[in-house]
Short mmCIF file of C-alpha atoms and ligand atoms in Angstrom, two decimals:
data_model
loop_
_atom_site.label_atom_id
_atom_site.label_comp_id
_atom_site.label_asym_id
_atom_site.label_seq_id
_atom_site.Cartn_x
_atom_site.Cartn_y
_atom_site.Cartn_z
CA MET M 11 0.00 0.00 0.00
CA VAL M 12 1.24 3.47 -0.79
CA THR M 13 1.10 5.59 2.34
CA ASP M 14 3.27 8.39 1.07
CA SER M 15 1.48 11.66 1.75
CA SER M 16 2.65 12.96 -1.61
CA TYR M 17 -0.05 10.82 -3.23
CA SER M 18 -2.58 13.36 -2.06
CA ALA M 19 -4.33 15.71 -4.48
CA GLU M 20 -1.45 18.15 -4.26
CA ARG M 21 1.50 15.92 -4.97
CA PRO M 22 4.82 17.60 -4.27
CA GLU M 23 7.33 17.45 -7.07
CA ARG M 24 9.98 14.76 -7.23
CA ILE M 25 13.06 14.34 -9.32
CA LEU M 26 13.17 11.46 -11.79
CA ALA M 27 16.67 10.51 -12.88
CA ARG M 28 17.88 7.80 -15.25
CA ARG M 29 21.35 6.52 -16.07
CA SER M 30 23.01 9.24 -18.14
CA GLY M 31 26.15 10.21 -19.90
CA PRO M 32 28.48 11.24 -21.19
CA LEU M 33 27.73 14.85 -20.18
CA HIS M 34 28.88 17.66 -22.44
CA GLY M 35 28.75 21.42 -22.64
CA GLU M 36 28.96 24.06 -19.98
CA VAL M 37 27.05 24.93 -16.87
CA SER M 38 27.18 28.18 -14.94
CA VAL M 39 27.50 28.25 -11.18
CA PRO M 40 25.41 30.84 -9.35
CA GLY M 41 26.44 32.66 -6.18
CA ALA M 42 26.89 30.74 -2.95
CA LYS M 43 23.97 30.18 -0.60
CA ASN M 44 26.28 30.32 2.38
CA ALA M 45 27.59 33.71 1.26
CA VAL M 46 24.43 35.47 0.11
CA LEU M 47 22.48 34.69 3.30
CA LYS M 48 25.18 36.35 5.41
CA LEU M 49 25.48 39.34 3.06
CA MET M 50 21.73 39.81 3.39
CA ALA M 51 22.06 39.80 7.19
CA ALA M 52 24.89 42.33 6.99
CA THR M 53 22.55 44.87 5.37
CA LEU M 54 21.09 45.34 8.86
CA LEU M 55 24.20 47.36 9.68
CA ALA M 56 23.56 50.41 7.49
CA ASP M 57 20.47 52.12 6.04
CA GLY M 58 19.85 52.55 2.36
CA HIS M 59 19.71 50.63 -0.92
CA TYR M 60 21.88 47.60 -1.66
CA GLU M 61 22.31 45.67 -4.88
CA LEU M 62 23.51 42.07 -4.70
CA SER M 63 24.25 40.35 -8.01
CA ASN M 64 25.03 36.72 -8.87
CA VAL M 65 22.32 35.82 -6.34
CA PRO M 66 21.19 32.19 -6.61
CA GLY M 67 17.53 31.49 -7.26
CA ILE M 68 17.08 29.31 -4.17
CA ALA M 69 14.37 29.01 -1.55
CA ASP M 70 16.64 30.05 1.34
CA VAL M 71 17.14 33.52 -0.18
CA GLY M 72 13.35 33.96 -0.08
CA THR M 73 13.18 32.79 3.53
CA MET M 74 16.01 35.09 4.60
CA GLY M 75 14.23 37.89 2.74
CA GLU M 76 11.06 37.21 4.76
CA LEU M 77 13.01 37.21 8.00
CA LEU M 78 14.70 40.52 7.21
CA ALA M 79 11.43 42.03 6.01
CA ALA M 80 9.96 41.29 9.44
CA MET M 81 12.82 43.36 10.87
CA GLY M 82 12.62 46.30 8.45
CA VAL M 83 14.86 45.35 5.52
CA THR M 84 12.99 44.69 2.29
CA SER M 85 14.28 42.73 -0.69
CA ARG M 86 13.04 42.03 -4.19
CA ILE M 87 14.47 40.50 -7.32
CA ASP M 88 15.15 43.06 -10.05
CA PRO M 89 12.57 42.16 -12.74
CA ALA M 90 15.08 42.92 -15.52
CA ARG M 91 17.94 40.94 -13.94
CA PRO M 92 16.83 37.77 -12.16
CA ASP M 93 20.20 37.32 -10.42
CA VAL M 94 20.04 40.74 -8.82
CA LEU M 95 18.53 41.24 -5.39
CA LEU M 96 17.60 44.80 -4.50
CA MET M 97 17.50 45.39 -0.77
CA GLU M 98 16.53 48.39 1.27
CA ASN M 99 17.28 48.93 4.90
CA THR M 100 14.53 51.35 5.85
CA GLY M 101 16.30 52.44 9.02
CA VAL M 102 13.44 51.30 11.25
CA ILE M 103 14.67 47.98 12.60
CA THR M 104 12.67 45.61 14.77
CA PRO M 105 15.42 43.49 16.33
CA GLU M 106 13.48 40.27 16.59
CA ALA M 107 13.83 36.99 14.66
CA PRO M 108 10.70 34.90 15.24
CA TYR M 109 10.65 31.14 15.71
CA ASP M 110 8.71 30.20 12.56
CA LEU M 111 11.35 31.79 10.31
CA VAL M 112 14.47 30.82 12.27
CA GLU M 113 13.19 27.26 12.31
CA ARG M 114 13.07 27.23 8.51
CA ILE M 115 16.55 28.53 8.02
CA ARG M 116 19.22 27.93 10.57
CA ALA M 117 21.55 30.48 8.98
CA SER M 118 19.25 33.16 10.39
CA ILE M 119 21.27 33.01 13.61
CA VAL M 120 23.72 35.35 11.85
CA VAL M 121 21.34 38.27 12.39
CA LEU M 122 22.33 38.20 16.07
CA GLY M 123 25.70 39.97 15.61
CA PRO M 124 24.49 42.75 13.30
CA LEU M 125 21.36 43.35 15.39
CA LEU M 126 23.39 43.74 18.56
CA ALA M 127 25.82 46.06 16.82
CA ARG M 128 23.08 48.13 15.24
CA CYS M 129 20.36 48.19 17.91
CA GLY M 130 22.09 47.18 21.15
CA VAL M 131 19.36 44.56 21.69
CA ALA M 132 18.18 41.47 19.86
CA ARG M 133 15.61 38.75 20.44
CA VAL M 134 16.35 35.74 18.27
CA SER M 135 14.69 32.36 18.44
CA MET M 136 17.06 29.52 19.34
CA PRO M 137 17.83 27.60 16.16
CA GLY M 138 16.89 23.93 16.34
CA GLY M 139 19.04 21.00 15.34
CA ASP M 140 19.34 19.85 11.75
CA ASP M 141 18.62 16.60 10.07
CA PHE M 142 22.27 15.79 10.55
CA GLY M 143 22.36 16.38 14.29
CA LYS M 144 22.93 18.94 17.00
CA ARG M 145 24.28 22.31 15.96
CA PRO M 146 25.06 24.35 19.10
CA ILE M 147 25.74 28.12 19.11
CA ASP M 148 27.83 28.38 22.27
CA MET M 149 30.81 29.83 20.36
CA HIS M 150 28.62 32.56 18.84
CA LEU M 151 27.41 33.59 22.30
CA LYS M 152 30.82 33.37 23.96
CA GLY M 153 32.41 35.52 21.26
CA LEU M 154 29.68 38.15 21.43
CA GLU M 155 29.95 38.16 25.24
CA SER M 156 33.64 39.00 24.92
CA LEU M 157 32.54 42.04 22.90
CA GLY M 158 30.28 43.16 25.75
CA ALA M 159 26.93 41.50 25.06
CA THR M 160 24.88 39.68 27.67
CA PHE M 161 22.38 36.91 26.98
CA GLU M 162 19.37 35.39 28.64
CA LEU M 163 17.59 32.35 27.29
CA ARG M 164 13.87 32.78 27.78
CA ARG M 165 11.03 30.73 26.30
CA GLY M 166 13.10 29.47 23.40
CA TYR M 167 14.51 32.90 22.60
CA ILE M 168 17.97 34.36 23.05
CA GLU M 169 17.51 37.81 24.53
CA ALA M 170 20.65 39.81 23.96
CA ARG M 171 21.67 43.28 24.97
CA THR M 172 24.70 45.49 25.28
CA ASP M 173 25.47 48.96 26.59
CA GLY M 174 27.95 49.31 23.77
CA LEU M 175 30.17 46.72 22.12
CA HIS M 176 33.92 46.99 22.58
CA GLY M 177 36.78 45.28 20.79
CA ALA M 178 38.30 42.13 22.30
CA ASP M 179 40.81 39.35 21.66
CA ILE M 180 38.83 36.20 20.91
CA THR M 181 40.14 32.71 20.27
CA LEU M 182 37.56 30.30 18.91
CA ASP M 183 37.70 26.72 20.19
CA PHE M 184 36.95 25.59 16.64
CA PRO M 185 36.89 27.60 13.39
CA SER M 186 33.10 27.84 13.29
CA VAL M 187 31.72 29.50 10.16
CA GLY M 188 28.64 31.00 11.81
CA ALA M 189 30.44 32.12 14.98
CA THR M 190 33.16 33.85 12.94
CA GLU M 191 30.50 35.65 10.88
CA ASN M 192 28.46 36.78 13.88
CA ILE M 193 31.53 38.06 15.72
CA VAL M 194 32.91 39.88 12.67
CA MET M 195 29.59 41.62 11.99
CA ALA M 196 29.31 42.72 15.60
CA ALA M 197 32.96 43.79 15.83
CA VAL M 198 32.59 46.04 12.77
CA LEU M 199 30.72 48.58 14.93
CA ALA M 200 32.46 47.82 18.25
CA LYS M 201 34.64 50.43 19.92
CA GLY M 202 38.29 49.57 19.30
CA PRO M 203 40.04 46.63 17.65
CA THR M 204 38.98 42.98 17.74
CA VAL M 205 41.25 40.05 16.96
CA ILE M 206 39.61 36.72 16.12
CA ASP M 207 42.04 33.80 16.31
CA ASN M 208 41.26 30.38 14.88
CA ALA M 209 38.67 32.09 12.68
CA ALA M 210 36.99 30.12 9.91
CA ARG M 211 38.61 30.76 6.52
CA GLU M 212 35.91 29.72 4.05
CA PRO M 213 35.72 31.77 0.80
CA GLU M 214 32.19 32.79 1.82
CA ILE M 215 33.60 34.46 4.95
CA ALA M 216 36.19 36.29 2.87
CA ASP M 217 33.28 37.40 0.65
CA LEU M 218 31.38 38.71 3.68
CA CYS M 219 34.47 40.60 4.88
CA ALA M 220 35.00 42.10 1.40
CA PHE M 221 31.35 43.21 1.40
CA LEU M 222 31.72 44.78 4.86
CA ASN M 223 34.95 46.52 3.86
CA SER M 224 33.30 48.02 0.81
CA MET M 225 30.55 49.27 3.16
CA GLY M 226 33.24 51.09 5.13
CA ALA M 227 34.29 48.50 7.71
CA VAL M 228 37.98 47.86 8.34
CA ILE M 229 38.79 44.14 8.38
CA GLU M 230 42.18 42.59 7.71
CA GLY M 231 43.48 39.04 7.48
CA MET M 232 40.73 37.71 5.22
CA GLY M 233 41.28 34.09 4.29
CA SER M 234 43.75 33.62 7.16
CA PRO M 235 43.07 32.10 10.61
CA THR M 236 43.40 35.53 12.27
CA LEU M 237 40.98 38.32 11.49
CA TYR M 238 41.57 41.89 12.65
CA VAL M 239 38.49 44.08 12.85
CA HIS M 240 38.95 47.78 13.60
CA GLY M 241 35.60 49.06 14.84
CA VAL M 242 34.15 52.10 13.06
CA PRO M 243 31.22 54.39 13.93
CA GLN M 244 27.93 53.46 12.31
CA SER M 245 27.98 56.70 10.33
CA ASP M 246 31.03 55.35 8.43
CA LEU M 247 28.99 52.51 6.91
CA ARG M 248 27.05 52.86 3.65
CA PRO M 249 25.09 50.49 1.40
CA VAL M 250 26.92 48.99 -1.61
CA GLN M 251 26.67 46.87 -4.74
CA HIS M 252 28.32 43.45 -4.56
CA ALA M 253 28.56 40.27 -6.64
CA VAL M 254 28.19 37.09 -4.55
CA VAL M 255 31.13 34.66 -4.66
CA PRO M 256 30.34 31.57 -6.82
CA ASP M 257 29.00 28.53 -5.01
CA ARG M 258 31.78 25.95 -4.62
CA VAL M 259 29.33 23.27 -3.46
CA GLN M 260 27.04 23.68 -6.46
CA ALA M 261 30.18 23.63 -8.63
CA ALA M 262 31.31 20.45 -6.88
CA THR M 263 27.94 18.87 -7.61
CA TYR M 264 28.25 19.38 -11.39
CA MET M 265 31.79 18.04 -11.23
CA ALA M 266 30.56 14.96 -9.37
CA ALA M 267 27.94 14.49 -12.07
CA VAL M 268 30.72 14.41 -14.69
CA ALA M 269 32.63 11.92 -12.54
CA ALA M 270 29.49 9.79 -12.33
CA CYS M 271 28.45 9.98 -15.98
CA GLN M 272 31.76 10.68 -17.79
CA GLY M 273 32.12 13.48 -20.33
CA GLU M 274 33.63 16.93 -20.47
CA VAL M 275 32.00 19.98 -18.94
CA LEU M 276 33.09 23.54 -18.34
CA VAL M 277 31.82 24.54 -14.91
CA ARG M 278 31.61 28.25 -15.59
CA GLY M 279 32.28 30.50 -12.61
CA ALA M 280 33.84 27.74 -10.50
CA ARG M 281 37.01 28.93 -8.80
CA ALA M 282 39.66 26.21 -8.65
CA GLU M 283 41.48 28.06 -5.85
CA HIS M 284 38.37 27.68 -3.63
CA MET M 285 38.07 23.95 -4.29
CA GLU M 286 41.65 22.69 -4.27
CA MET M 287 41.07 19.80 -1.91
CA TYR M 288 37.99 18.65 -3.75
CA LEU M 289 39.68 18.80 -7.17
CA ARG M 290 42.67 16.92 -5.75
CA ARG M 291 40.42 14.16 -4.45
CA LEU M 292 38.61 13.94 -7.79
CA ARG M 293 41.98 13.60 -9.55
CA GLU M 294 42.93 10.78 -7.20
CA MET M 295 39.71 9.07 -8.21
CA GLY M 296 40.57 9.50 -11.90
CA VAL M 297 38.65 12.66 -12.79
CA GLN M 298 40.76 15.38 -14.42
CA SER M 299 40.25 19.12 -14.22
CA THR M 300 41.85 22.19 -15.74
CA PRO M 301 41.34 25.67 -14.30
CA GLN M 302 40.48 28.17 -16.99
CA ASN M 303 39.73 31.90 -16.99
CA GLU M 304 35.99 31.32 -17.08
CA GLY M 305 35.82 28.38 -14.68
CA VAL M 306 37.04 24.81 -14.37
CA LEU M 307 36.97 22.23 -17.17
CA VAL M 308 36.25 18.75 -15.82
CA TYR M 309 36.61 15.52 -17.79
CA SER M 310 36.27 11.86 -17.09
CA ASP M 311 37.01 9.16 -19.64
CA GLY M 312 34.88 6.23 -18.59
CA ARG M 313 37.49 4.28 -16.70
CA ARG M 314 36.23 3.03 -13.37
CA LEU M 315 36.73 5.52 -10.53
CA ARG M 316 39.36 4.63 -7.92
CA SER M 317 38.50 4.47 -4.22
CA LEU M 318 40.15 6.68 -1.65
CA ASP M 319 39.95 7.64 2.00
CA VAL M 320 38.78 11.10 2.87
CA GLN M 321 38.02 13.08 6.02
CA THR M 322 36.09 16.29 6.38
CA LEU M 323 37.81 19.30 7.91
CA PRO M 324 37.26 23.05 8.12
CA TYR M 325 38.44 25.02 5.07
CA PRO M 326 40.89 24.62 3.39
CA GLY M 327 40.27 20.96 4.28
CA PHE M 328 37.74 18.77 2.51
CA ALA M 329 34.33 20.37 3.20
CA THR M 330 31.61 18.40 4.95
CA ASP M 331 29.22 19.71 2.28
CA TYR M 332 31.15 17.77 -0.42
CA LYS M 333 31.05 14.54 1.51
CA PRO M 334 27.73 13.08 0.28
CA LEU M 335 28.96 13.59 -3.29
CA VAL M 336 32.17 11.67 -2.66
CA VAL M 337 30.41 8.91 -0.75
CA THR M 338 28.10 8.58 -3.75
CA LEU M 339 31.02 8.30 -6.18
CA LEU M 340 32.76 5.76 -3.94
CA THR M 341 29.72 3.49 -4.09
CA VAL M 342 30.77 2.45 -7.62
CA ALA M 343 34.54 2.98 -7.36
CA ASP M 344 37.14 0.25 -7.51
CA GLY M 345 38.05 -0.75 -3.96
CA VAL M 346 37.12 0.32 -0.47
CA GLY M 347 37.06 3.92 0.77
CA ILE M 348 36.82 5.13 4.34
CA VAL M 349 35.10 8.44 4.87
CA THR M 350 35.46 10.22 8.21
CA GLU M 351 33.15 13.05 9.24
CA ASN M 352 34.79 15.42 11.71
CA LEU M 353 32.24 18.24 11.77
CA TYR M 354 28.79 16.69 12.07
CA PRO M 355 28.91 13.12 13.42
CA GLY M 356 25.24 12.61 12.49
CA ARG M 357 25.71 13.56 8.86
CA PHE M 358 25.38 10.07 7.40
CA ARG M 359 21.61 9.77 7.16
CA TYR M 360 21.57 9.57 3.39
CA VAL M 361 23.60 6.36 3.60
CA GLU M 362 20.38 4.43 4.09
CA GLU M 363 19.05 5.98 0.90
CA LEU M 364 22.17 4.99 -1.04
CA GLN M 365 21.80 1.48 0.36
CA ARG M 366 18.34 1.39 -1.22
CA LEU M 367 20.12 1.85 -4.55
CA GLY M 368 22.36 -1.14 -3.78
CA ALA M 369 25.36 0.65 -2.29
CA ASP M 370 27.56 -1.30 0.10
CA ILE M 371 28.20 1.13 2.94
CA ARG M 372 28.71 0.50 6.61
CA THR M 373 28.82 3.28 9.16
CA ASP M 374 30.44 3.17 12.55
CA GLY M 375 30.24 6.40 14.54
CA HIS M 376 31.67 9.12 12.38
CA HIS M 377 33.22 6.73 9.85
CA ALA M 378 31.69 5.20 6.75
CA VAL M 379 33.27 2.28 4.93
CA VAL M 380 32.22 2.29 1.29
CA ARG M 381 32.90 -0.83 -0.77
CA GLY M 382 32.48 -0.13 -4.47
CA VAL M 383 29.87 -2.21 -6.29
CA SER M 384 29.71 -2.69 -10.04
CA SER M 385 26.56 -0.62 -10.42
CA LEU M 386 23.64 0.95 -8.55
CA ASP M 387 19.99 0.09 -9.24
CA GLY M 388 17.34 2.79 -9.41
CA ALA M 389 14.81 3.00 -6.56
CA GLN M 390 12.68 5.49 -4.68
CA VAL M 391 14.67 7.55 -2.24
CA ARG M 392 14.16 10.59 -0.04
CA ALA M 393 16.38 13.67 0.20
CA PRO M 394 17.20 14.11 3.91
CA ASP M 395 18.95 17.48 3.50
CA ILE M 396 20.25 19.85 0.82
CA ARG M 397 23.60 18.27 0.03
CA ALA M 398 22.50 14.68 0.49
CA GLY M 399 19.59 15.39 -1.86
CA ALA M 400 21.97 16.60 -4.55
CA ALA M 401 24.17 13.54 -4.03
CA LEU M 402 21.15 11.27 -4.51
CA VAL M 403 20.46 13.04 -7.78
CA VAL M 404 24.01 12.22 -8.88
CA ALA M 405 23.48 8.62 -7.75
CA GLY M 406 20.31 8.50 -9.84
CA LEU M 407 22.32 9.47 -12.93
CA MET M 408 24.55 6.40 -12.39
CA ALA M 409 21.88 3.87 -11.42
CA SER M 410 20.18 1.50 -13.83
CA GLY M 411 16.44 2.04 -14.33
CA GLU M 412 14.73 4.97 -12.70
CA THR M 413 15.51 6.74 -9.46
CA VAL M 414 12.80 8.88 -7.95
CA ILE M 415 13.90 11.36 -5.32
CA SER M 416 11.27 12.85 -3.02
CA ASP M 417 11.43 15.64 -0.41
CA ILE M 418 13.19 17.76 -2.97
CA HIS M 419 12.24 20.96 -1.19
CA HIS M 420 15.54 20.38 0.61
CA VAL M 421 17.39 20.49 -2.71
CA ASP M 422 15.54 23.65 -3.74
CA ARG M 423 16.75 25.36 -0.57
CA GLY M 424 20.30 25.39 -1.91
CA TYR M 425 20.35 24.57 -5.62
CA ASP M 426 19.40 26.89 -8.41
CA ASP M 427 17.66 24.73 -11.04
CA LEU M 428 19.82 21.64 -10.49
CA VAL M 429 17.60 19.56 -12.77
CA GLY M 430 17.52 22.08 -15.64
CA ARG M 431 21.25 22.59 -15.46
CA LEU M 432 22.00 18.85 -15.49
CA ALA M 433 19.51 18.30 -18.32
CA SER M 434 21.26 21.01 -20.35
CA LEU M 435 24.42 18.88 -20.14
CA GLY M 436 22.56 15.89 -21.54
CA ALA M 437 21.48 14.19 -18.31
CA ASP M 438 18.24 12.22 -18.41
CA ILE M 439 16.50 13.96 -15.56
CA GLU M 440 13.25 15.80 -14.95
CA ARG M 441 10.94 17.06 -12.24
CA VAL M 442 7.68 15.15 -12.04
CA ARG M 443 4.54 15.17 -9.92
N1 LIG H 29 29.73 24.33 16.62
C1 LIG H 29 29.64 24.33 17.99
N2 LIG H 29 29.32 25.51 18.63
C2 LIG H 29 29.07 26.65 17.94
C3 LIG H 29 29.14 26.64 16.53
C4 LIG H 29 29.47 25.45 15.89
O1 LIG H 29 29.88 23.34 18.65
O2 LIG H 29 28.78 27.68 18.56
C5 LIG H 29 30.10 23.10 15.94
C6 LIG H 29 28.96 22.58 15.07
O3 LIG H 29 28.05 21.81 15.82
C7 LIG H 29 29.69 21.77 14.05
C8 LIG H 29 30.97 22.56 13.83
O4 LIG H 29 31.10 23.37 15.00
O5 LIG H 29 30.02 20.52 14.59
C9 LIG H 29 30.96 23.43 12.59
O6 LIG H 29 29.89 24.34 12.63
P1 LIG H 29 29.95 25.76 11.90
O7 LIG H 29 29.53 26.80 12.87
O8 LIG H 29 31.25 25.92 11.22
O9 LIG H 29 28.82 25.60 10.78
P2 LIG H 29 27.59 26.52 10.47
O10 LIG H 29 27.98 27.94 10.43
O11 LIG H 29 26.46 26.15 11.34
C10 LIG H 29 28.03 26.45 7.90
C11 LIG H 29 27.23 26.13 6.67
C12 LIG H 29 27.01 24.63 6.55
C13 LIG H 29 28.36 23.94 6.52
C14 LIG H 29 29.17 24.34 7.77
C15 LIG H 29 30.56 23.76 7.80
C16 LIG H 29 25.83 28.05 6.42
C17 LIG H 29 24.47 28.60 6.40
N3 LIG H 29 25.95 26.78 6.73
O12 LIG H 29 27.24 26.02 9.01
O13 LIG H 29 26.36 24.42 5.31
O14 LIG H 29 28.18 22.55 6.47
O15 LIG H 29 29.28 25.78 7.83
O16 LIG H 29 31.28 24.17 6.68
O17 LIG H 29 26.78 28.74 6.12
C18 LIG H 29 24.76 23.55 3.81
O18 LIG H 29 25.00 24.51 3.08
O19 LIG H 29 24.04 22.60 3.46
C19 LIG H 29 25.32 23.53 5.17
C20 LIG H 29 24.89 22.75 6.13
#
C-alpha cells in the first residue's frame, strides 16, 4: 500500500533521474547560498539601498528575505535581472527573529551579531538541530559576550543586549563558520580593535568581509586564521553593490555528475582556488580538471573511478558539504574507501538511501566504509537534506532504471535549477509530480 502523503491531491514534485552520460557542454555556477544569506544579514548594519548580483535562485534567499522584512529590511528581485537582489534597509529595525522563520533557516542566527551592533538589543529564536544532528551556538554567544553582550535564554529565545560593544581578543575553540561571521559583523561597529584567532577561513567568509569593507568596515586578514576588525562608527557605513562569490558546493555537484556519468563539462564560474582539496580528491579518483579563466573544465574518460579515503575538515580541508557527493562516487569505485566526518557526526543519514540503490556502505560512529559495487539500481529515495539530496540526484544518474527522489524541497533550498542545469548537459533527468 502506498502511504506516502505525496499521493494526495497536491502531490509535491519529485526528481526522476535515469542513467546518463556522457555529459557535455557548460554549466554556470550561481552565487553561494552560504555567502548570500550572510550578506543579506549584513545589510542590517547600514540604512539605504543595496544591490547584490550573482544571487542564486534558491528558496533560502526567499526565507532570509522574509526574516529581514519582518525586521525592516525589504528585498526584491530586479525584474530585468533575475540574479540581482535589490535590498533596502529602511532604518526602522525591529530586532526580533521569530521562531517560525528561524526554524526554517538555521543560517538566520547570523542576524544576532548585526542586530546587537546596530540596535544594542536582539531577540532571536534559538535555532533547532538539523537533520544531521545537534548544531550548538555556544561559540557565537561566547564571542559576542567578549565584545560586551549579555544573553538570557527565555522561552526558546535568546535575549541579547549590550550597553555598547567593545573590541576584544577572541580565540575560537573551533573555526566555526557561523560564529566567525556573527563576531565579525558585531565587531565592525564595536569600539576599538577585535582580533579573532582560529577564525573560519571559508571563501564565503572572505566574501562577507570584502562586502563589509566596501561598506566602510575595516577588516584585515581575510582568508587567514586571524581576522583583525577595527571598529568604526555606524555613520562610516554605507550600502553597496556586490557580486556574490560563486558557489563551490554547487560547482562540486556538477563536477561529481561528470565523474558519475563521464564526459567533459566547463563549470563556468567555478574557482579552482576555492576547491583545491575537492579537485585533488577527484583527480585521485581519476577525474581530471583544468582551471580556466571562465571556470574549471572537468573531464572523465569512462574508466572506473578509484577508491580513496577522505576526512572532512574546516576550510581549506575537505568540506563536509562535499562529503555526500564523494560517498556517492565511492559506491561504484574500484576498492574500499573510508570516509570520516569530523564536523557533524550525524551527517550520514543519506547512507540508508544509497543502500536502497544497492550501495555497500557500513557506518560506525563518524566513519563510513564504502565498498564499491559494479553498479547501482534505481529505486525510490528521499532527500534528507540539501547536500544529500543533490548527491542522490548524482546517484540517480549512475543507477540502472529509474531513481525517484522525493522531499526535494531540501534540494531547492540550496540549488538553483539543479535539474535544468544537469539536463542542459545531456542528463536524463526531470521534475515530475
Ligand atoms: N559548533 C559548535 N558551537 C558553535 C558553533 C558550531 O559546537 O557555537 C560546531 C557545530 O556543531 C559543528 C561545527 O562546529 O560541529 C561546525 O559548525 P559551523 O559553525 O562551522 O557551521 P555553520 O555555520 O552552522 C556552515 C554552513 C554549513 C556547513 C558548515 C561547515 C551556512 C548557512 N551553513 O554552518 O552548510 O556545512 O558551515 O562548513 O553557512 C549547507 O550549506 O548545506 C550547510 C549545512
